[in-house]
Amino acid sequence: MHTDERHRVARLPSPDDLLILLTVARLGRFNAVAETLGTTHTTISRRILALDKQLGGRTLERSPHGWELTELGASAVAAAERIEETLGSLAAVTSQDRDALAGMVRISTSDGFGAEFVTPALVRLQQRHPKLNVEMLSATRKVSQNRSGVDLEVVVGRTDVSNAQTIFLTNYFLRLYASPAYAARRGLPETPDGVGQHGFVSYVESALQVAELGHRSSQLPMPKSSFQATSIFAQVEAVRRGAGIGLLPNFMVARNPEFIPVLPDAFQRQLPIWAVARPESLRSARVQAVIAALQEEVAERQDLLAA
């Protein structure tokens, strides 16, 4: 090999470092990347610096929204995606099962929708693709303006981001419910104003990021007493045990005889649910498969969401 040929080969960037950059572009946080790859924050930082040196420029830069790809970084990620695709095809051939969908996918979702819809969708997807690993984080929050450390966020309410793409999944309803025992003991209001004479179950307002989920934005009167919890499962249980009238997702209780509708013709709130991800994540076969599985689950159970 001639000297100039050896020099050109030596300047080629490391494929491993390119794949690390791709993971950073998708997850956005070195700590999350380190957890996914089973290494350390320091190692990820060192590998990115080595890649920058190999490429002769910075691949990442800080912004108000966290790490962003530079123009050079975007070109490097495009090359990394081709490497990933090639390696996936090779893995499918060598394993003789032609299933290239493998590796880790990290998802953030609200706990109620996550349990009722995201979990069954992911379990079914994993049964089709046994080499797929899933990490699901429960978080009821608005979409993150910063890099969130996950491949995909499933969020409730309005989306107002400029650095990610949104995919509409479905609408659902927040409605008022009480337990039959509570209704027998206390009676039920005949108008929205009458809600103020009852106990009320809802989210902890001071910890709530999605205002539409809370009592304060419902325009209902202040309750006689309140039971607030950050967990929707705790709220459902509190209503079931007679703590008061609860503002609950219809898909969690609508067909359960332990809950009866309150003012069904006078009050309800419709909210959208979105899948949100960075463009680099949306080009991942794993993330595309997750979104398709969520859409399939929602389509098959649309009657529950409309109940």
PDB file of C-alpha atoms in Angstrom:
ATOM      1  CA  MET A   1       0.000   0.000   0.000  1.00  0.00           C
ATOM      2  CA  HIS A   2       1.366   3.434  -0.925  1.00  0.00           C
ATOM      3  CA  THR A   3       2.009   6.024   1.791  1.00  0.00           C
ATOM      4  CA  ASP A   4      -0.764   8.339   0.559  1.00  0.00           C
ATOM      5  CA  GLU A   5      -3.231   5.399   0.589  1.00  0.00           C
ATOM      6  CA  ARG A   6      -2.302   4.542   4.187  1.00  0.00           C
ATOM      7  CA  HIS A   7      -2.789   8.195   5.119  1.00  0.00           C
ATOM      8  CA  ARG A   8      -6.287   8.248   3.613  1.00  0.00           C
ATOM      9  CA  VAL A   9      -7.265   5.062   5.480  1.00  0.00           C
ATOM     10  CA  ALA A  10      -5.907   6.421   8.763  1.00  0.00           C
ATOM     11  CA  ARG A  11      -8.111   9.516   8.468  1.00  0.00           C
ATOM     12  CA  LEU A  12     -11.332   7.503   8.129  1.00  0.00           C
ATOM     13  CA  PRO A  13     -13.578   8.047  11.166  1.00  0.00           C
ATOM     14  CA  SER A  14     -14.226   5.133  13.487  1.00  0.00           C
ATOM     15  CA  PRO A  15     -17.542   3.390  12.709  1.00  0.00           C
ATOM     16  CA  ASP A  16     -18.011   2.808  16.450  1.00  0.00           C
ATOM     17  CA  ASP A  17     -17.651   6.523  17.141  1.00  0.00           C
ATOM     18  CA  LEU A  18     -20.081   7.344  14.350  1.00  0.00           C
ATOM     19  CA  LEU A  19     -22.667   5.000  15.886  1.00  0.00           C
ATOM     20  CA  ILE A  20     -22.124   6.653  19.276  1.00  0.00           C
ATOM     21  CA  LEU A  21     -22.781  10.045  17.679  1.00  0.00           C
ATOM     22  CA  LEU A  22     -25.966   8.629  16.156  1.00  0.00           C
ATOM     23  CA  THR A  23     -27.127   7.520  19.607  1.00  0.00           C
ATOM     24  CA  VAL A  24     -26.336  10.961  21.023  1.00  0.00           C
ATOM     25  CA  ALA A  25     -28.355  12.567  18.221  1.00  0.00           C
ATOM     26  CA  ARG A  26     -31.335  10.362  19.113  1.00  0.00           C
ATOM     27  CA  LEU A  27     -31.175  10.522  22.913  1.00  0.00           C
ATOM     28  CA  GLY A  28     -29.510  13.900  23.307  1.00  0.00           C
ATOM     29  CA  ARG A  29     -27.882  13.292  26.679  1.00  0.00           C
ATOM     30  CA  PHE A  30     -24.526  11.655  27.284  1.00  0.00           C
ATOM     31  CA  ASN A  31     -25.803   9.994  30.477  1.00  0.00           C
ATOM     32  CA  ALA A  32     -28.707   8.350  28.621  1.00  0.00           C
ATOM     33  CA  VAL A  33     -26.354   7.226  25.856  1.00  0.00           C
ATOM     34  CA  ALA A  34     -23.951   5.777  28.425  1.00  0.00           C
ATOM     35  CA  GLU A  35     -26.793   3.821  30.083  1.00  0.00           C
ATOM     36  CA  THR A  36     -27.982   2.495  26.729  1.00  0.00           C
ATOM     37  CA  LEU A  37     -24.509   1.434  25.612  1.00  0.00           C
ATOM     38  CA  GLY A  38     -23.386   0.153  29.016  1.00  0.00           C
ATOM     39  CA  THR A  39     -20.511   2.608  29.441  1.00  0.00           C
ATOM     40  CA  THR A  40     -19.833   5.944  31.160  1.00  0.00           C
ATOM     41  CA  HIS A  41     -20.507   9.626  30.466  1.00  0.00           C
ATOM     42  CA  THR A  42     -16.738  10.219  30.360  1.00  0.00           C
ATOM     43  CA  THR A  43     -16.244   7.526  27.729  1.00  0.00           C
ATOM     44  CA  ILE A  44     -18.997   8.946  25.525  1.00  0.00           C
ATOM     45  CA  SER A  45     -17.507  12.444  25.787  1.00  0.00           C
ATOM     46  CA  ARG A  46     -14.044  11.109  24.954  1.00  0.00           C
ATOM     47  CA  ARG A  47     -15.314   9.180  21.922  1.00  0.00           C
ATOM     48  CA  ILE A  48     -17.146  12.232  20.567  1.00  0.00           C
ATOM     49  CA  LEU A  49     -13.990  14.335  20.988  1.00  0.00           C
ATOM     50  CA  ALA A  50     -12.003  11.652  19.148  1.00  0.00           C
ATOM     51  CA  LEU A  51     -14.552  11.694  16.325  1.00  0.00           C
ATOM     52  CA  ASP A  52     -14.365  15.472  16.113  1.00  0.00           C
ATOM     53  CA  LYS A  53     -10.584  15.200  15.784  1.00  0.00           C
ATOM     54  CA  GLN A  54     -10.903  12.550  13.079  1.00  0.00           C
ATOM     55  CA  LEU A  55     -13.389  14.661  11.117  1.00  0.00           C
ATOM     56  CA  GLY A  56     -11.567  17.933  11.659  1.00  0.00           C
ATOM     57  CA  GLY A  57     -14.440  19.832  13.297  1.00  0.00           C
ATOM     58  CA  ARG A  58     -17.201  19.802  15.907  1.00  0.00           C
ATOM     59  CA  THR A  59     -20.105  17.430  15.419  1.00  0.00           C
ATOM     60  CA  LEU A  60     -22.183  18.727  18.358  1.00  0.00           C
ATOM     61  CA  GLU A  61     -22.843  22.127  19.849  1.00  0.00           C
ATOM     62  CA  ARG A  62     -24.775  23.427  22.827  1.00  0.00           C
ATOM     63  CA  SER A  63     -28.057  25.265  22.344  1.00  0.00           C
ATOM     64  CA  PRO A  64     -30.918  26.365  24.630  1.00  0.00           C
ATOM     65  CA  HIS A  65     -32.462  22.966  23.867  1.00  0.00           C
ATOM     66  CA  GLY A  66     -29.380  20.876  24.653  1.00  0.00           C
ATOM     67  CA  TRP A  67     -26.980  19.184  22.228  1.00  0.00           C
ATOM     68  CA  GLU A  68     -27.623  19.917  18.548  1.00  0.00           C
ATOM     69  CA  LEU A  69     -25.876  18.525  15.503  1.00  0.00           C
ATOM     70  CA  THR A  70     -23.633  20.834  13.538  1.00  0.00           C
ATOM     71  CA  GLU A  71     -23.652  20.678   9.752  1.00  0.00           C
ATOM     72  CA  LEU A  72     -20.656  18.345   9.974  1.00  0.00           C
ATOM     73  CA  GLY A  73     -22.452  16.311  12.656  1.00  0.00           C
ATOM     74  CA  ALA A  74     -25.536  15.911  10.461  1.00  0.00           C
ATOM     75  CA  SER A  75     -23.371  14.556   7.632  1.00  0.00           C
ATOM     76  CA  ALA A  76     -21.668  12.174  10.067  1.00  0.00           C
ATOM     77  CA  VAL A  77     -25.033  10.966  11.384  1.00  0.00           C
ATOM     78  CA  ALA A  78     -26.212  10.271   7.826  1.00  0.00           C
ATOM     79  CA  ALA A  79     -23.153   8.062   7.356  1.00  0.00           C
ATOM     80  CA  ALA A  80     -23.810   6.406  10.742  1.00  0.00           C
ATOM     81  CA  GLU A  81     -27.388   5.593   9.732  1.00  0.00           C
ATOM     82  CA  ARG A  82     -26.113   3.795   6.636  1.00  0.00           C
ATOM     83  CA  ILE A  83     -23.659   1.838   8.783  1.00  0.00           C
ATOM     84  CA  GLU A  84     -26.441   0.904  11.198  1.00  0.00           C
ATOM     85  CA  GLU A  85     -28.683  -0.234   8.355  1.00  0.00           C
ATOM     86  CA  THR A  86     -25.910  -2.341   6.838  1.00  0.00           C
ATOM     87  CA  LEU A  87     -25.021  -3.931  10.172  1.00  0.00           C
ATOM     88  CA  GLY A  88     -28.692  -4.693  10.818  1.00  0.00           C
ATOM     89  CA  SER A  89     -29.011  -6.427   7.460  1.00  0.00           C
ATOM     90  CA  LEU A  90     -25.836  -8.398   8.125  1.00  0.00           C
ATOM     91  CA  ALA A  91     -27.073  -9.446  11.571  1.00  0.00           C
ATOM     92  CA  ALA A  92     -30.330 -10.671  10.054  1.00  0.00           C
ATOM     93  CA  VAL A  93     -28.462 -12.770   7.495  1.00  0.00           C
ATOM     94  CA  THR A  94     -26.013 -14.290   9.972  1.00  0.00           C
ATOM     95  CA  SER A  95     -28.751 -15.125  12.471  1.00  0.00           C
ATOM     96  CA  GLN A  96     -30.856 -16.621   9.651  1.00  0.00           C
ATOM     97  CA  ASP A  97     -34.062 -15.135  11.020  1.00  0.00           C
ATOM     98  CA  ARG A  98     -34.067 -12.014   8.866  1.00  0.00           C
ATOM     99  CA  ASP A  99     -35.229  -9.944  11.851  1.00  0.00           C
ATOM    100  CA  ALA A 100     -33.098  -6.798  11.844  1.00  0.00           C
ATOM    101  CA  LEU A 101     -35.209  -5.112  14.554  1.00  0.00           C
ATOM    102  CA  ALA A 102     -32.993  -5.410  17.612  1.00  0.00           C
ATOM    103  CA  GLY A 103     -31.435  -3.265  20.305  1.00  0.00           C
ATOM    104  CA  MET A 104     -32.809  -0.815  22.865  1.00  0.00           C
ATOM    105  CA  VAL A 105     -35.654   1.671  22.489  1.00  0.00           C
ATOM    106  CA  ARG A 106     -36.411   4.175  25.301  1.00  0.00           C
ATOM    107  CA  ILE A 107     -39.886   5.669  25.618  1.00  0.00           C
ATOM    108  CA  SER A 108     -41.379   8.257  27.965  1.00  0.00           C
ATOM    109  CA  THR A 109     -45.165   8.222  28.431  1.00  0.00           C
ATOM    110  CA  SER A 110     -47.871   9.296  30.849  1.00  0.00           C
ATOM    111  CA  ASP A 111     -48.590   6.510  33.314  1.00  0.00           C
ATOM    112  CA  GLY A 112     -52.286   5.939  32.540  1.00  0.00           C
ATOM    113  CA  PHE A 113     -52.015   5.833  28.750  1.00  0.00           C
ATOM    114  CA  GLY A 114     -48.693   4.068  29.143  1.00  0.00           C
ATOM    115  CA  ALA A 115     -50.225   1.212  31.103  1.00  0.00           C
ATOM    116  CA  GLU A 116     -53.424   0.916  29.068  1.00  0.00           C
ATOM    117  CA  PHE A 117     -52.102   1.391  25.525  1.00  0.00           C
ATOM    118  CA  VAL A 118     -48.318   1.756  25.268  1.00  0.00           C
ATOM    119  CA  THR A 119     -47.517  -1.361  27.294  1.00  0.00           C
ATOM    120  CA  PRO A 120     -49.709  -3.803  25.318  1.00  0.00           C
ATOM    121  CA  ALA A 121     -48.464  -2.285  22.055  1.00  0.00           C
ATOM    122  CA  LEU A 122     -44.828  -2.765  23.091  1.00  0.00           C
ATOM    123  CA  VAL A 123     -45.380  -6.276  24.428  1.00  0.00           C
ATOM    124  CA  ARG A 124     -46.959  -7.325  21.148  1.00  0.00           C
ATOM    125  CA  LEU A 125     -44.103  -5.686  19.201  1.00  0.00           C
ATOM    126  CA  GLN A 126     -41.513  -7.430  21.359  1.00  0.00           C
ATOM    127  CA  GLN A 127     -43.213 -10.771  20.800  1.00  0.00           C
ATOM    128  CA  ARG A 128     -42.795 -10.222  17.062  1.00  0.00           C
ATOM    129  CA  HIS A 129     -39.189  -9.087  17.506  1.00  0.00           C
ATOM    130  CA  PRO A 130     -37.639 -10.924  20.478  1.00  0.00           C
ATOM    131  CA  LYS A 131     -34.294  -9.118  20.131  1.00  0.00           C
ATOM    132  CA  LEU A 132     -35.922  -5.742  20.823  1.00  0.00           C
ATOM    133  CA  ASN A 133     -35.342  -4.357  24.336  1.00  0.00           C
ATOM    134  CA  VAL A 134     -37.657  -1.738  25.841  1.00  0.00           C
ATOM    135  CA  GLU A 135     -37.230   0.878  28.568  1.00  0.00           C
ATOM    136  CA  MET A 136     -40.469   2.730  29.400  1.00  0.00           C
ATOM    137  CA  LEU A 137     -40.359   5.742  31.706  1.00  0.00           C
ATOM    138  CA  SER A 138     -43.594   7.049  33.241  1.00  0.00           C
ATOM    139  CA  ALA A 139     -43.839  10.847  33.242  1.00  0.00           C
ATOM    140  CA  THR A 140     -46.960  12.978  32.940  1.00  0.00           C
ATOM    141  CA  ARG A 141     -45.503  16.132  31.461  1.00  0.00           C
ATOM    142  CA  LYS A 142     -45.609  18.405  28.474  1.00  0.00           C
ATOM    143  CA  VAL A 143     -43.250  17.740  25.614  1.00  0.00           C
ATOM    144  CA  SER A 144     -39.656  18.519  26.517  1.00  0.00           C
ATOM    145  CA  GLN A 145     -37.992  21.510  24.885  1.00  0.00           C
ATOM    146  CA  ASN A 146     -34.676  19.960  25.852  1.00  0.00           C
ATOM    147  CA  ARG A 147     -33.201  16.712  24.704  1.00  0.00           C
ATOM    148  CA  SER A 148     -35.023  14.239  26.896  1.00  0.00           C
ATOM    149  CA  GLY A 149     -32.796  11.164  26.957  1.00  0.00           C
ATOM    150  CA  VAL A 150     -35.426   8.997  25.232  1.00  0.00           C
ATOM    151  CA  ASP A 151     -36.049   7.909  21.648  1.00  0.00           C
ATOM    152  CA  LEU A 152     -39.749   8.743  21.780  1.00  0.00           C
ATOM    153  CA  GLU A 153     -42.049  10.770  24.036  1.00  0.00           C
ATOM    154  CA  VAL A 154     -45.786  10.106  24.280  1.00  0.00           C
ATOM    155  CA  VAL A 155     -47.351  13.291  25.644  1.00  0.00           C
ATOM    156  CA  VAL A 156     -50.765  14.712  26.443  1.00  0.00           C
ATOM    157  CA  GLY A 157     -52.103  18.132  25.468  1.00  0.00           C
ATOM    158  CA  ARG A 158     -50.639  20.881  23.370  1.00  0.00           C
ATOM    159  CA  THR A 159     -47.294  20.449  21.661  1.00  0.00           C
ATOM    160  CA  ASP A 160     -45.181  23.551  21.142  1.00  0.00           C
ATOM    161  CA  VAL A 161     -41.715  22.532  20.013  1.00  0.00           C
ATOM    162  CA  SER A 162     -39.496  23.659  17.194  1.00  0.00           C
ATOM    163  CA  ASN A 163     -36.800  21.017  17.490  1.00  0.00           C
ATOM    164  CA  ALA A 164     -38.877  17.840  17.159  1.00  0.00           C
ATOM    165  CA  GLN A 165     -41.602  16.281  15.054  1.00  0.00           C
ATOM    166  CA  THR A 166     -45.063  15.373  16.341  1.00  0.00           C
ATOM    167  CA  ILE A 167     -47.322  12.502  15.273  1.00  0.00           C
ATOM    168  CA  PHE A 168     -50.966  12.563  16.360  1.00  0.00           C
ATOM    169  CA  LEU A 169     -52.052   9.290  17.973  1.00  0.00           C
ATOM    170  CA  THR A 170     -55.579   9.859  19.276  1.00  0.00           C
ATOM    171  CA  ASN A 171     -57.946  11.938  21.381  1.00  0.00           C
ATOM    172  CA  TYR A 172     -59.407  10.889  24.704  1.00  0.00           C
ATOM    173  CA  PHE A 173     -61.793  12.406  27.249  1.00  0.00           C
ATOM    174  CA  LEU A 174     -61.406  13.545  30.837  1.00  0.00           C
ATOM    175  CA  ARG A 175     -64.756  13.136  32.575  1.00  0.00           C
ATOM    176  CA  LEU A 176     -66.132  13.265  36.103  1.00  0.00           C
ATOM    177  CA  TYR A 177     -66.687   9.994  37.964  1.00  0.00           C
ATOM    178  CA  ALA A 178     -67.649   8.848  41.448  1.00  0.00           C
ATOM    179  CA  SER A 179     -68.082   5.496  43.153  1.00  0.00           C
ATOM    180  CA  PRO A 180     -71.590   4.099  43.695  1.00  0.00           C
ATOM    181  CA  ALA A 181     -70.956   4.109  47.456  1.00  0.00           C
ATOM    182  CA  TYR A 182     -70.010   7.789  47.416  1.00  0.00           C
ATOM    183  CA  ALA A 183     -73.074   8.634  45.319  1.00  0.00           C
ATOM    184  CA  ALA A 184     -75.333   6.768  47.766  1.00  0.00           C
ATOM    185  CA  ARG A 185     -73.765   8.490  50.783  1.00  0.00           C
ATOM    186  CA  ARG A 186     -73.376  12.034  49.490  1.00  0.00           C
ATOM    187  CA  GLY A 187     -75.529  12.260  46.386  1.00  0.00           C
ATOM    188  CA  LEU A 188     -74.293  13.726  43.111  1.00  0.00           C
ATOM    189  CA  PRO A 189     -74.383  17.315  41.815  1.00  0.00           C
ATOM    190  CA  GLU A 190     -77.005  18.266  39.257  1.00  0.00           C
ATOM    191  CA  THR A 191     -74.968  21.153  37.819  1.00  0.00           C
ATOM    192  CA  PRO A 192     -71.233  21.936  37.531  1.00  0.00           C
ATOM    193  CA  ASP A 193     -71.598  24.531  40.297  1.00  0.00           C
ATOM    194  CA  GLY A 194     -72.711  21.749  42.627  1.00  0.00           C
ATOM    195  CA  VAL A 195     -69.301  20.073  42.371  1.00  0.00           C
ATOM    196  CA  GLY A 196     -68.072  22.621  44.914  1.00  0.00           C
ATOM    197  CA  GLN A 197     -70.048  20.854  47.632  1.00  0.00           C
ATOM    198  CA  HIS A 198     -68.126  17.627  47.179  1.00  0.00           C
ATOM    199  CA  GLY A 199     -64.678  16.192  47.670  1.00  0.00           C
ATOM    200  CA  PHE A 200     -62.604  16.303  44.493  1.00  0.00           C
ATOM    201  CA  VAL A 201     -59.845  13.983  43.289  1.00  0.00           C
ATOM    202  CA  SER A 202     -57.240  15.190  40.793  1.00  0.00           C
ATOM    203  CA  TYR A 203     -53.547  15.804  40.151  1.00  0.00           C
ATOM    204  CA  VAL A 204     -51.299  17.768  42.515  1.00  0.00           C
ATOM    205  CA  GLU A 205     -51.545  21.203  40.934  1.00  0.00           C
ATOM    206  CA  SER A 206     -48.117  22.390  42.105  1.00  0.00           C
ATOM    207  CA  ALA A 207     -46.434  19.398  40.420  1.00  0.00           C
ATOM    208  CA  LEU A 208     -48.532  19.387  37.263  1.00  0.00           C
ATOM    209  CA  GLN A 209     -46.914  20.287  33.936  1.00  0.00           C
ATOM    210  CA  VAL A 210     -49.998  19.654  31.776  1.00  0.00           C
ATOM    211  CA  ALA A 211     -52.466  22.259  33.026  1.00  0.00           C
ATOM    212  CA  GLU A 212     -55.413  20.707  31.184  1.00  0.00           C
ATOM    213  CA  LEU A 213     -55.272  17.656  33.473  1.00  0.00           C
ATOM    214  CA  GLY A 214     -55.847  19.604  36.677  1.00  0.00           C
ATOM    215  CA  HIS A 215     -58.853  20.980  38.529  1.00  0.00           C
ATOM    216  CA  ARG A 216     -57.619  24.573  38.351  1.00  0.00           C
ATOM    217  CA  SER A 217     -58.083  24.817  34.585  1.00  0.00           C
ATOM    218  CA  SER A 218     -61.416  22.970  34.542  1.00  0.00           C
ATOM    219  CA  GLN A 219     -63.475  26.072  35.505  1.00  0.00           C
ATOM    220  CA  LEU A 220     -65.230  23.942  38.085  1.00  0.00           C
ATOM    221  CA  PRO A 221     -65.782  25.575  41.513  1.00  0.00           C
ATOM    222  CA  MET A 222     -63.340  25.042  44.343  1.00  0.00           C
ATOM    223  CA  PRO A 223     -64.216  21.767  46.079  1.00  0.00           C
ATOM    224  CA  LYS A 224     -65.197  21.306  49.691  1.00  0.00           C
ATOM    225  CA  SER A 225     -62.125  19.106  50.100  1.00  0.00           C
ATOM    226  CA  SER A 226     -59.501  17.689  47.769  1.00  0.00           C
ATOM    227  CA  PHE A 227     -57.432  14.560  47.313  1.00  0.00           C
ATOM    228  CA  GLN A 228     -54.500  15.262  44.995  1.00  0.00           C
ATOM    229  CA  ALA A 229     -51.944  12.738  43.746  1.00  0.00           C
ATOM    230  CA  THR A 230     -49.232  12.739  41.095  1.00  0.00           C
ATOM    231  CA  SER A 231     -50.212   9.191  40.079  1.00  0.00           C
ATOM    232  CA  ILE A 232     -53.362   8.643  38.038  1.00  0.00           C
ATOM    233  CA  PHE A 233     -53.590   5.154  39.532  1.00  0.00           C
ATOM    234  CA  ALA A 234     -53.752   6.658  43.033  1.00  0.00           C
ATOM    235  CA  GLN A 235     -56.496   9.012  41.836  1.00  0.00           C
ATOM    236  CA  VAL A 236     -58.526   6.147  40.382  1.00  0.00           C
ATOM    237  CA  GLU A 237     -58.190   4.208  43.629  1.00  0.00           C
ATOM    238  CA  ALA A 238     -59.158   7.255  45.705  1.00  0.00           C
ATOM    239  CA  VAL A 239     -62.345   7.704  43.670  1.00  0.00           C
ATOM    240  CA  ARG A 240     -63.111   3.982  43.910  1.00  0.00           C
ATOM    241  CA  ARG A 241     -62.795   4.174  47.692  1.00  0.00           C
ATOM    242  CA  GLY A 242     -65.115   7.170  47.975  1.00  0.00           C
ATOM    243  CA  ALA A 243     -62.748  10.140  48.393  1.00  0.00           C
ATOM    244  CA  GLY A 244     -64.926  12.254  46.120  1.00  0.00           C
ATOM    245  CA  ILE A 245     -65.626  13.076  42.503  1.00  0.00           C
ATOM    246  CA  GLY A 246     -62.630  12.520  40.245  1.00  0.00           C
ATOM    247  CA  LEU A 247     -61.500  14.014  36.954  1.00  0.00           C
ATOM    248  CA  LEU A 248     -60.362  10.806  35.275  1.00  0.00           C
ATOM    249  CA  PRO A 249     -59.425   9.521  31.789  1.00  0.00           C
ATOM    250  CA  ASN A 250     -62.433   7.778  30.282  1.00  0.00           C
ATOM    251  CA  PHE A 251     -60.374   4.835  28.994  1.00  0.00           C
ATOM    252  CA  MET A 252     -59.384   3.840  32.538  1.00  0.00           C
ATOM    253  CA  VAL A 253     -62.839   3.643  34.148  1.00  0.00           C
ATOM    254  CA  ALA A 254     -65.667   4.105  31.603  1.00  0.00           C
ATOM    255  CA  ARG A 255     -66.790   0.459  31.548  1.00  0.00           C
ATOM    256  CA  ASN A 256     -66.020  -0.350  35.164  1.00  0.00           C
ATOM    257  CA  PRO A 257     -69.171  -0.735  37.311  1.00  0.00           C
ATOM    258  CA  GLU A 258     -67.225   0.607  40.311  1.00  0.00           C
ATOM    259  CA  PHE A 259     -67.371   4.076  38.692  1.00  0.00           C
ATOM    260  CA  ILE A 260     -70.438   6.035  37.642  1.00  0.00           C
ATOM    261  CA  PRO A 261     -70.438   9.124  35.392  1.00  0.00           C
ATOM    262  CA  VAL A 262     -71.090  12.509  36.988  1.00  0.00           C
ATOM    263  CA  LEU A 263     -72.680  15.258  34.856  1.00  0.00           C
ATOM    264  CA  PRO A 264     -71.979  13.293  31.652  1.00  0.00           C
ATOM    265  CA  ASP A 265     -73.923  15.779  29.510  1.00  0.00           C
ATOM    266  CA  ALA A 266     -72.606  18.914  31.194  1.00  0.00           C
ATOM    267  CA  PHE A 267     -68.851  18.434  31.530  1.00  0.00           C
ATOM    268  CA  GLN A 268     -66.046  16.742  29.621  1.00  0.00           C
ATOM    269  CA  ARG A 269     -62.641  17.707  28.299  1.00  0.00           C
ATOM    270  CA  GLN A 270     -61.085  16.287  25.129  1.00  0.00           C
ATOM    271  CA  LEU A 271     -57.310  16.027  24.992  1.00  0.00           C
ATOM    272  CA  PRO A 272     -54.949  14.849  22.238  1.00  0.00           C
ATOM    273  CA  ILE A 273     -52.092  12.387  22.665  1.00  0.00           C
ATOM    274  CA  TRP A 274     -48.985  12.775  20.514  1.00  0.00           C
ATOM    275  CA  ALA A 275     -45.826  10.840  19.771  1.00  0.00           C
ATOM    276  CA  VAL A 276     -42.873  13.245  19.700  1.00  0.00           C
ATOM    277  CA  ALA A 277     -39.310  12.578  18.592  1.00  0.00           C
ATOM    278  CA  ARG A 278     -36.268  14.173  17.031  1.00  0.00           C
ATOM    279  CA  PRO A 279     -35.809  13.589  13.272  1.00  0.00           C
ATOM    280  CA  GLU A 280     -32.789  11.374  13.991  1.00  0.00           C
ATOM    281  CA  SER A 281     -34.967   9.132  16.175  1.00  0.00           C
ATOM    282  CA  LEU A 282     -37.822   8.988  13.692  1.00  0.00           C
ATOM    283  CA  ARG A 283     -35.458   7.559  11.076  1.00  0.00           C
ATOM    284  CA  SER A 284     -34.683   4.643  13.413  1.00  0.00           C
ATOM    285  CA  ALA A 285     -36.365   1.376  12.407  1.00  0.00           C
ATOM    286  CA  ARG A 286     -37.017   0.646  16.080  1.00  0.00           C
ATOM    287  CA  VAL A 287     -38.840   3.928  16.642  1.00  0.00           C
ATOM    288  CA  GLN A 288     -40.812   3.562  13.411  1.00  0.00           C
ATOM    289  CA  ALA A 289     -41.910   0.114  14.568  1.00  0.00           C
ATOM    290  CA  VAL A 290     -42.962   1.463  17.979  1.00  0.00           C
ATOM    291  CA  ILE A 291     -45.042   4.238  16.414  1.00  0.00           C
ATOM    292  CA  ALA A 292     -46.716   1.745  14.074  1.00  0.00           C
ATOM    293  CA  ALA A 293     -47.479  -0.525  17.045  1.00  0.00           C
ATOM    294  CA  LEU A 294     -49.013   2.389  18.975  1.00  0.00           C
ATOM    295  CA  GLN A 295     -51.148   3.385  15.998  1.00  0.00           C
ATOM    296  CA  GLU A 296     -52.306  -0.221  15.630  1.00  0.00           C
ATOM    297  CA  GLU A 297     -53.217  -0.484  19.322  1.00  0.00           C
ATOM    298  CA  VAL A 298     -55.141   2.798  19.268  1.00  0.00           C
ATOM    299  CA  ALA A 299     -57.017   1.864  16.083  1.00  0.00           C
ATOM    300  CA  GLU A 300     -58.077  -1.510  17.485  1.00  0.00           C
ATOM    301  CA  ARG A 301     -59.362   0.011  20.743  1.00  0.00           C
ATOM    302  CA  GLN A 302     -60.805   3.298  19.545  1.00  0.00           C
ATOM    303  CA  ASP A 303     -64.178   2.390  21.023  1.00  0.00           C
ATOM    304  CA  LEU A 304     -62.685   2.503  24.523  1.00  0.00           C
ATOM    305  CA  LEU A 305     -61.217   5.954  23.928  1.00  0.00           C
ATOM    306  CA  ALA A 306     -64.599   7.242  22.762  1.00  0.00           C
ATOM    307  CA  ALA A 307     -66.597   5.585  25.566  1.00  0.00           C
TER     308      ALA A 307
END
